[in-house]
Amino acid sequence: MKSVKAYAALSAEKPLEPWQIDRREPGPEDVEIEILFSGVCHSDIHTARNEWGGTVYPAVPGHEIVGKVTRIGEAVSKFKIGDTVGVGCFVDSCRHCNNCNDDLEQYCENGHTQTYNSPSQDKKTITLGGYSSHIVVTEHFVLHVSDKLPLANVAPLLCAGITTYSPLKHWNVKKGDKLAVVGLGGLGHMAVKLASSMGAEVTVLSRSKDKEKDAERLGAKHFKITSDAETMNSLASTFDFIIDTVSAQHDYNQYLALLKTSGVMVILGAPPQPSEVSAFPLILGRRSLVGSLVGGIKETQEMLDYCAEHNISSDIELIKMSQINEAYERTLAGDVHYRFVIDMSTLS
Ligand code: NAP
Ligand code: ZN
Ligand code: ZN
């Protein structure tokens, strides 16, 4: 056991604060990583504040991790000390069910172990995430990171990148498809970059007029304000795909109506409160409303390699660890351009 520095939420109401946590000694298949950068996902906020229920305190969020290998177990074959590596949203799974065998560990039939606030596979401990100086992860769940891109900008690929890449691949988004991204935050801006790199004609649907220039710079062809009823009416039956990344409760029906016949709306955002869905926009256009959770390890590596090849990374604002509570407030206010990333060398 090694005691390391971290930042933790001690209750739903309190700001995060410095904390000491234990990391296990690396077992035969484990990789110990010194964390260099940790992205700030909206899921971190949902969890720290117990918005989804079930948060175990002290909770250490963070699942967009980039770092260097510091120690390895004797059976580790994929990594050596000094390698640049990444860890995303989960750190273990049963590794023998149908989904694990199909490289879909995120849908493990026996329950995958998320990087934070999640029972380990032996059910003895609750995981603690990337707002910490080190993490120990079994090698199957560790990713190779190229040194081609700036590492701070790569960190958000480990959640925001793979979460948007996976549905684009699964639903075979291709050149010429008309695709809308709802919400231009961490996930949204990666969806714009990735979908446009795959040739889709991207429209951003946003509440925030001041994001228009950015949307175009990120690769969107069009930008529309969702509060304007006339604009929304004019977009009826326009899109082949809609990627919904909104973090708060909202009306899915108004977006479903914007899909063409047989169009697909993918829910990525995870608002704590449920929303009502009317049968009619689905029935009237044979439309699909679907969801998607991050991506498996094989696909995450594929996404990292794709991003290195196409020079794609996240637009970030680098913060000190002590600025985390302010960053949460700014994220909630929609004032993030487009991901906060913590420089973990500032953890003290
Ligand atoms: P984020 O950076 O805060 O972005 C969310 C965006 O949604 C905001 O920038 C804003 O965009 C829009 N929005 C926020 N509140 C809204 C409201 N009340 N009404 C309408 N639009 C609103 O968050 P994120 O890190 O991208 O995460 C987004 C959601 O995805 C979270 O719920 C998170 O937990 C979830 N998530 C899911 C997965 C998965 O595997 N499915 C993975 C990671 C995260 P505009 O200003 O442009 O309107
Ligand atoms: Zn996330
Ligand atoms: Zn499994």
Coordinates of C-alpha atoms and ligand atoms in Angstrom, one line a residue:
M1 CA 0.0 0.0 0.0
K2 CA 1.2 3.4 -0.9
S3 CA -0.3 6.6 0.5
V4 CA -0.7 9.3 -2.2
K5 CA -2.0 12.8 -2.6
A6 CA -5.5 13.4 -4.0
Y7 CA -8.5 15.8 -4.0
A8 CA -11.7 14.4 -2.7
A9 CA -15.4 15.3 -2.1
L10 CA -16.2 14.5 1.5
S11 CA -19.9 15.1 1.1
A12 CA -22.3 16.2 -1.6
E13 CA -22.5 19.7 -0.2
K14 CA -18.8 20.4 0.5
P15 CA -16.2 21.7 -2.0
L16 CA -13.4 19.2 -2.9
E17 CA -10.4 19.4 -0.7
P18 CA -6.9 17.9 -0.4
W19 CA -7.0 14.3 0.8
Q20 CA -4.6 11.3 1.2
I21 CA -5.6 8.0 -0.3
D22 CA -4.1 4.5 -0.5
R23 CA -3.0 2.9 -3.8
R24 CA -2.3 -0.9 -3.9
E25 CA 1.2 -2.2 -4.6
P26 CA 1.3 -3.2 -8.2
G27 CA 0.3 -6.9 -8.6
P28 CA 1.8 -9.1 -11.4
E29 CA -0.5 -7.6 -14.2
D30 CA -0.6 -4.0 -12.7
V31 CA 0.8 -0.8 -14.0
E32 CA 1.5 2.1 -11.6
I33 CA 1.1 5.5 -13.3
E34 CA 2.2 8.9 -12.1
I35 CA -0.7 11.1 -13.3
L36 CA 0.4 14.2 -15.3
F37 CA -3.0 15.5 -16.4
S38 CA -6.6 14.8 -15.4
G39 CA -9.6 16.1 -17.4
V40 CA -12.7 17.4 -15.7
C41 CA -15.9 15.7 -17.0
H42 CA -19.4 16.7 -16.0
S43 CA -19.8 13.2 -14.7
D44 CA -17.3 14.1 -12.0
I45 CA -19.7 16.9 -10.9
H46 CA -22.7 14.6 -11.0
T47 CA -20.8 12.1 -8.8
A48 CA -19.1 14.6 -6.3
R49 CA -22.5 16.1 -5.7
N50 CA -24.4 12.8 -5.5
E51 CA -26.7 13.9 -8.3
W52 CA -27.1 10.3 -9.6
G53 CA -27.3 8.8 -6.0
G54 CA -25.0 6.2 -4.7
T55 CA -21.8 8.3 -4.2
V56 CA -19.5 6.8 -1.6
Y57 CA -17.5 9.4 0.3
P58 CA -14.7 10.4 0.3
A59 CA -15.1 10.4 -3.5
V60 CA -12.1 11.1 -5.8
P61 CA -13.4 11.9 -9.3
G62 CA -11.4 11.9 -12.5
H63 CA -11.5 9.5 -15.5
E64 CA -9.6 11.4 -18.2
I65 CA -6.1 10.4 -17.1
V66 CA -2.7 10.8 -18.9
G67 CA 0.5 9.9 -17.1
K68 CA 3.8 8.0 -17.1
V69 CA 4.4 4.5 -16.1
T70 CA 6.5 4.4 -12.8
R71 CA 6.3 0.7 -11.9
I72 CA 5.1 -2.6 -13.5
G73 CA 4.3 -6.0 -12.2
E74 CA 6.4 -9.0 -13.4
A75 CA 3.7 -10.3 -15.9
V76 CA 3.1 -6.9 -17.6
S77 CA 3.9 -7.2 -21.3
K78 CA 2.3 -4.2 -23.0
F79 CA 4.1 -1.4 -21.1
K80 CA 7.5 -0.5 -19.7
I81 CA 8.6 2.1 -17.1
G82 CA 8.5 5.6 -18.6
D83 CA 5.8 4.9 -21.2
T84 CA 3.2 7.6 -21.7
V85 CA -0.2 6.0 -21.0
G86 CA -3.9 6.8 -20.5
V87 CA -6.7 5.5 -18.3
G88 CA -10.3 6.2 -19.1
C89 CA -13.7 5.6 -17.5
F90 CA -13.2 2.1 -16.3
V91 CA -10.3 0.1 -14.8
D92 CA -11.7 -3.5 -14.7
S93 CA -14.5 -5.9 -15.7
C94 CA -15.2 -9.6 -15.4
R95 CA -13.2 -10.3 -18.6
H96 CA -15.1 -13.5 -19.5
C97 CA -18.8 -12.6 -20.3
N98 CA -20.1 -12.2 -23.8
N99 CA -19.6 -8.4 -23.9
C100 CA -16.1 -8.6 -22.4
N101 CA -15.2 -11.2 -25.0
D102 CA -16.5 -8.8 -27.7
D103 CA -14.3 -5.9 -26.5
L104 CA -17.4 -4.2 -25.0
E105 CA -16.1 -4.2 -21.4
Q106 CA -18.2 -1.1 -20.7
Y107 CA -21.3 -3.3 -21.0
C108 CA -19.8 -6.1 -18.9
E109 CA -22.7 -8.4 -18.0
N110 CA -21.3 -8.8 -14.5
G111 CA -20.7 -5.1 -13.9
H112 CA -17.6 -3.3 -15.0
T113 CA -15.5 -1.4 -12.4
Q114 CA -15.5 2.3 -13.2
T115 CA -12.5 4.4 -12.5
Y116 CA -14.1 6.1 -9.5
N117 CA -17.0 5.5 -7.1
S118 CA -17.4 1.9 -8.3
P119 CA -16.9 -1.5 -6.5
S120 CA -13.7 -3.3 -7.5
Q121 CA -14.2 -6.8 -9.0
D122 CA -13.6 -8.4 -5.6
K123 CA -16.3 -6.0 -4.2
K124 CA -13.9 -5.1 -1.3
T125 CA -13.1 -1.5 -2.2
I126 CA -14.6 1.5 -4.0
T127 CA -12.4 3.0 -6.7
L128 CA -10.8 6.4 -6.5
G129 CA -10.1 8.4 -9.6
G130 CA -7.7 10.6 -11.3
Y131 CA -7.6 13.7 -9.1
S132 CA -4.6 12.0 -7.5
S133 CA -0.9 11.8 -8.0
H134 CA -0.8 8.0 -8.9
I135 CA -3.1 5.2 -9.9
V136 CA -2.6 1.5 -10.2
V137 CA -4.5 -0.3 -13.0
T138 CA -4.3 -3.8 -14.5
E139 CA -2.6 -3.5 -17.9
H140 CA -5.6 -4.6 -20.0
F141 CA -7.3 -1.3 -19.1
V142 CA -4.3 0.9 -19.7
L143 CA -4.0 2.7 -23.1
H144 CA -0.9 3.6 -25.2
V145 CA -0.7 7.4 -25.7
S146 CA 1.3 8.9 -28.6
D147 CA 3.7 11.7 -27.8
K148 CA 2.7 13.4 -31.0
L149 CA -0.1 15.5 -29.5
P150 CA 0.2 17.8 -26.4
L151 CA -0.6 15.5 -23.4
A152 CA -2.9 17.9 -21.5
N153 CA -5.1 18.1 -24.6
V154 CA -5.1 14.4 -25.0
A155 CA -6.5 13.7 -21.5
P156 CA -10.1 14.5 -22.4
L157 CA -10.0 12.0 -25.2
L158 CA -10.1 9.3 -22.6
C159 CA -13.8 10.1 -21.8
A160 CA -15.2 12.9 -24.0
G161 CA -13.3 11.5 -27.1
I162 CA -14.2 7.9 -26.8
T163 CA -17.8 8.6 -25.7
T164 CA -18.4 10.6 -28.9
Y165 CA -16.2 8.4 -31.2
S166 CA -17.9 5.1 -30.3
P167 CA -21.5 6.0 -31.4
L168 CA -20.2 7.7 -34.6
K169 CA -18.5 4.4 -35.5
H170 CA -21.3 2.1 -34.3
W171 CA -24.0 4.0 -36.4
N172 CA -21.5 4.3 -39.3
V173 CA -21.6 8.1 -39.6
K174 CA -20.0 8.9 -42.9
K175 CA -19.3 11.6 -45.5
G176 CA -22.3 13.6 -46.4
D177 CA -24.4 12.6 -43.4
K178 CA -26.2 15.5 -41.7
L179 CA -25.5 15.4 -38.0
A180 CA -26.5 17.7 -35.2
V181 CA -24.7 18.0 -31.9
V182 CA -26.8 19.3 -29.0
G183 CA -24.8 21.1 -26.3
L184 CA -21.3 22.5 -27.0
G185 CA -19.4 21.4 -23.9
G186 CA -16.7 18.8 -23.3
L187 CA -18.5 16.0 -25.2
G188 CA -20.1 18.3 -27.7
H189 CA -16.9 19.9 -28.9
M190 CA -15.3 16.5 -29.4
A191 CA -18.4 15.2 -31.3
V192 CA -18.1 18.2 -33.6
K193 CA -14.4 17.6 -34.2
L194 CA -14.7 13.8 -34.7
A195 CA -17.9 13.8 -36.8
S196 CA -16.6 16.6 -39.1
S197 CA -13.3 14.7 -39.5
M198 CA -15.4 11.7 -40.7
G199 CA -17.0 13.9 -43.4
A200 CA -20.4 14.6 -41.7
E201 CA -22.0 18.0 -42.2
V202 CA -22.3 19.1 -38.6
T203 CA -24.8 21.5 -37.1
V204 CA -24.4 22.7 -33.5
L205 CA -27.6 23.2 -31.5
S206 CA -26.8 25.3 -28.5
R207 CA -28.3 27.7 -25.9
S208 CA -25.3 29.9 -26.1
K209 CA -25.1 32.4 -28.9
D210 CA -21.5 33.3 -28.0
K211 CA -20.3 29.8 -29.0
E212 CA -21.1 30.3 -32.7
K213 CA -17.5 31.3 -33.8
D214 CA -16.0 28.4 -31.9
A215 CA -18.4 25.9 -33.3
E216 CA -17.3 26.9 -36.8
R217 CA -13.6 26.8 -35.9
L218 CA -14.2 23.3 -34.4
G219 CA -15.6 22.1 -37.7
A220 CA -19.3 22.8 -37.7
K221 CA -21.0 24.1 -40.9
H222 CA -24.0 25.5 -39.1
F223 CA -24.9 26.9 -35.7
K224 CA -28.5 27.2 -34.4
I225 CA -29.9 28.6 -31.2
T226 CA -32.3 26.1 -29.6
S227 CA -34.5 28.7 -27.8
D228 CA -35.6 30.1 -31.1
A229 CA -38.9 28.3 -32.0
E230 CA -38.9 29.5 -35.6
T231 CA -35.3 28.2 -36.2
M232 CA -36.2 24.8 -34.6
N233 CA -39.4 24.6 -36.8
S234 CA -37.3 25.3 -39.9
L235 CA -35.0 22.3 -39.0
A236 CA -37.8 19.7 -38.9
S237 CA -36.8 16.4 -40.6
T238 CA -33.3 17.7 -41.4
F239 CA -30.8 15.3 -39.7
D240 CA -29.6 11.7 -40.2
F241 CA -28.2 11.8 -36.7
I242 CA -28.4 13.8 -33.5
I243 CA -25.8 13.5 -30.7
D244 CA -27.3 14.8 -27.5
T245 CA -24.7 15.7 -24.9
V246 CA -26.8 17.9 -22.6
S247 CA -26.2 17.3 -18.9
A248 CA -29.5 18.7 -17.5
Q249 CA -33.1 17.6 -18.0
H250 CA -34.5 18.8 -21.3
D251 CA -37.2 17.9 -23.8
Y252 CA -36.1 15.1 -26.2
N253 CA -39.2 15.3 -28.3
Q254 CA -38.3 18.7 -29.8
Y255 CA -35.0 17.2 -31.1
L256 CA -36.6 13.9 -32.3
A257 CA -38.7 16.0 -34.7
L258 CA -35.6 17.3 -36.3
L259 CA -34.6 13.8 -37.5
K260 CA -35.3 12.6 -41.1
T261 CA -37.2 9.4 -41.6
S262 CA -35.2 6.5 -40.0
G263 CA -32.9 9.0 -38.3
V264 CA -31.1 8.2 -35.1
M265 CA -30.8 10.3 -31.9
V266 CA -28.0 9.2 -29.6
I267 CA -28.3 10.2 -26.0
L268 CA -24.9 10.7 -24.4
G269 CA -25.7 13.2 -21.7
A270 CA -26.9 11.7 -18.4
P271 CA -29.3 14.2 -16.7
P272 CA -30.2 13.0 -13.2
Q273 CA -33.9 13.5 -13.8
P274 CA -35.9 11.4 -16.4
S275 CA -37.7 13.0 -19.4
E276 CA -40.9 12.0 -21.0
V277 CA -40.8 10.8 -24.6
S278 CA -43.9 10.9 -26.8
A279 CA -44.5 8.0 -29.1
F280 CA -45.4 10.3 -32.0
P281 CA -42.1 11.7 -33.2
L282 CA -40.8 8.1 -33.1
I283 CA -43.7 6.5 -34.9
L284 CA -44.2 9.2 -37.5
G285 CA -40.7 8.9 -38.9
R286 CA -39.6 5.4 -37.9
R287 CA -37.0 7.3 -35.8
S288 CA -34.7 5.7 -33.2
L289 CA -33.8 7.1 -29.8
V290 CA -30.7 5.3 -28.5
G291 CA -28.0 5.6 -25.9
S292 CA -24.3 4.9 -25.7
L293 CA -21.8 4.5 -22.9
V294 CA -18.1 5.4 -23.4
G295 CA -16.3 2.7 -25.5
G296 CA -14.4 -0.5 -25.0
I297 CA -10.6 -0.7 -24.5
K298 CA -9.9 -1.8 -28.0
E299 CA -12.0 1.0 -29.5
T300 CA -10.5 3.5 -27.1
Q301 CA -7.0 2.6 -28.4
E302 CA -8.3 2.9 -32.0
M303 CA -9.7 6.3 -31.1
L304 CA -6.4 7.5 -29.6
D305 CA -4.5 6.3 -32.7
Y306 CA -7.1 8.0 -35.0
C307 CA -6.8 11.3 -33.1
A308 CA -3.0 11.1 -33.3
E309 CA -3.1 10.4 -37.0
H310 CA -5.7 13.2 -37.7
N311 CA -4.2 15.7 -35.3
I312 CA -7.3 15.8 -33.1
S313 CA -7.3 16.7 -29.4
S314 CA -9.4 18.7 -27.0
D315 CA -9.6 22.5 -26.6
I316 CA -8.7 22.9 -23.0
E317 CA -8.2 25.4 -20.2
L318 CA -5.4 24.2 -18.0
I319 CA -6.1 24.7 -14.2
K320 CA -4.3 24.1 -11.0
M321 CA -5.7 21.4 -8.7
S322 CA -6.8 24.1 -6.2
Q323 CA -9.0 25.7 -8.9
I324 CA -11.2 22.6 -9.2
N325 CA -14.2 24.0 -7.3
E326 CA -14.2 27.1 -9.4
A327 CA -14.0 24.9 -12.5
Y328 CA -17.1 23.0 -11.4
E329 CA -19.1 26.2 -11.0
R330 CA -17.9 27.5 -14.4
T331 CA -18.8 24.2 -16.1
L332 CA -22.3 24.3 -14.6
A333 CA -22.6 27.9 -15.9
G334 CA -21.7 26.6 -19.4
D335 CA -18.5 28.7 -19.2
V336 CA -16.0 26.0 -20.3
H337 CA -13.9 26.2 -23.6
Y338 CA -14.2 23.3 -23.9
R339 CA -12.7 21.1 -21.2
F340 CA -10.9 22.0 -17.9
V341 CA -7.8 19.9 -17.5
I342 CA -5.9 19.8 -14.2
D343 CA -2.1 20.1 -14.2
M344 CA -1.4 17.4 -11.6
S345 CA 2.0 18.8 -10.8
T346 CA 0.1 21.4 -8.9
L347 CA -1.3 18.9 -6.5
S348 CA 0.0 19.7 -3.0
Ligands
NAP1 P1 -20.4 19.9 -20.2 O1 -19.0 20.2 -20.7 O2 -21.0 20.7 -19.0 O3 -21.4 20.2 -21.5 C1 -22.8 20.1 -21.4 C2 -23.4 21.1 -22.4 O4 -24.8 20.9 -22.3 C3 -23.2 22.5 -22.0 O5 -22.0 23.1 -22.4 C4 -24.4 23.2 -22.6 O6 -24.1 23.5 -24.0 C5 -25.5 22.1 -22.5 N1 -26.4 22.3 -21.4 C6 -26.0 22.4 -20.1 N2 -27.1 22.6 -19.3 C7 -28.2 22.7 -20.2 C8 -29.5 22.9 -20.0 N3 -30.1 23.1 -18.8 N4 -30.3 22.9 -21.1 C9 -29.8 22.8 -22.3 N5 -28.5 22.6 -22.5 C10 -27.7 22.5 -21.5 O7 -20.6 18.4 -19.9 P2 -19.9 17.1 -20.5 O8 -18.7 16.8 -19.7 O9 -19.8 17.3 -22.0 O10 -20.9 16.0 -20.2 C11 -22.3 16.1 -20.7 C12 -23.1 15.0 -20.1 O11 -22.7 13.7 -20.6 C13 -23.1 14.8 -18.6 O12 -24.4 14.5 -18.1 C14 -22.2 13.7 -18.4 O13 -22.4 13.0 -17.2 C15 -22.5 12.8 -19.6 N6 -21.5 11.8 -20.0 C16 -22.0 10.7 -20.5 C17 -21.1 9.7 -21.0 C18 -21.6 8.5 -21.6 O14 -20.8 7.5 -21.7 N7 -22.8 8.4 -22.1 C19 -19.7 9.9 -20.8 C20 -19.3 11.2 -20.3 C21 -20.2 12.1 -19.9 P3 -24.6 24.8 -24.7 O15 -24.1 26.0 -23.9 O16 -24.0 24.7 -26.0 O17 -26.1 24.8 -24.8
ZN2 ZN -16.6 11.4 -18.4
ZN3 ZN -17.8 -9.0 -18.4

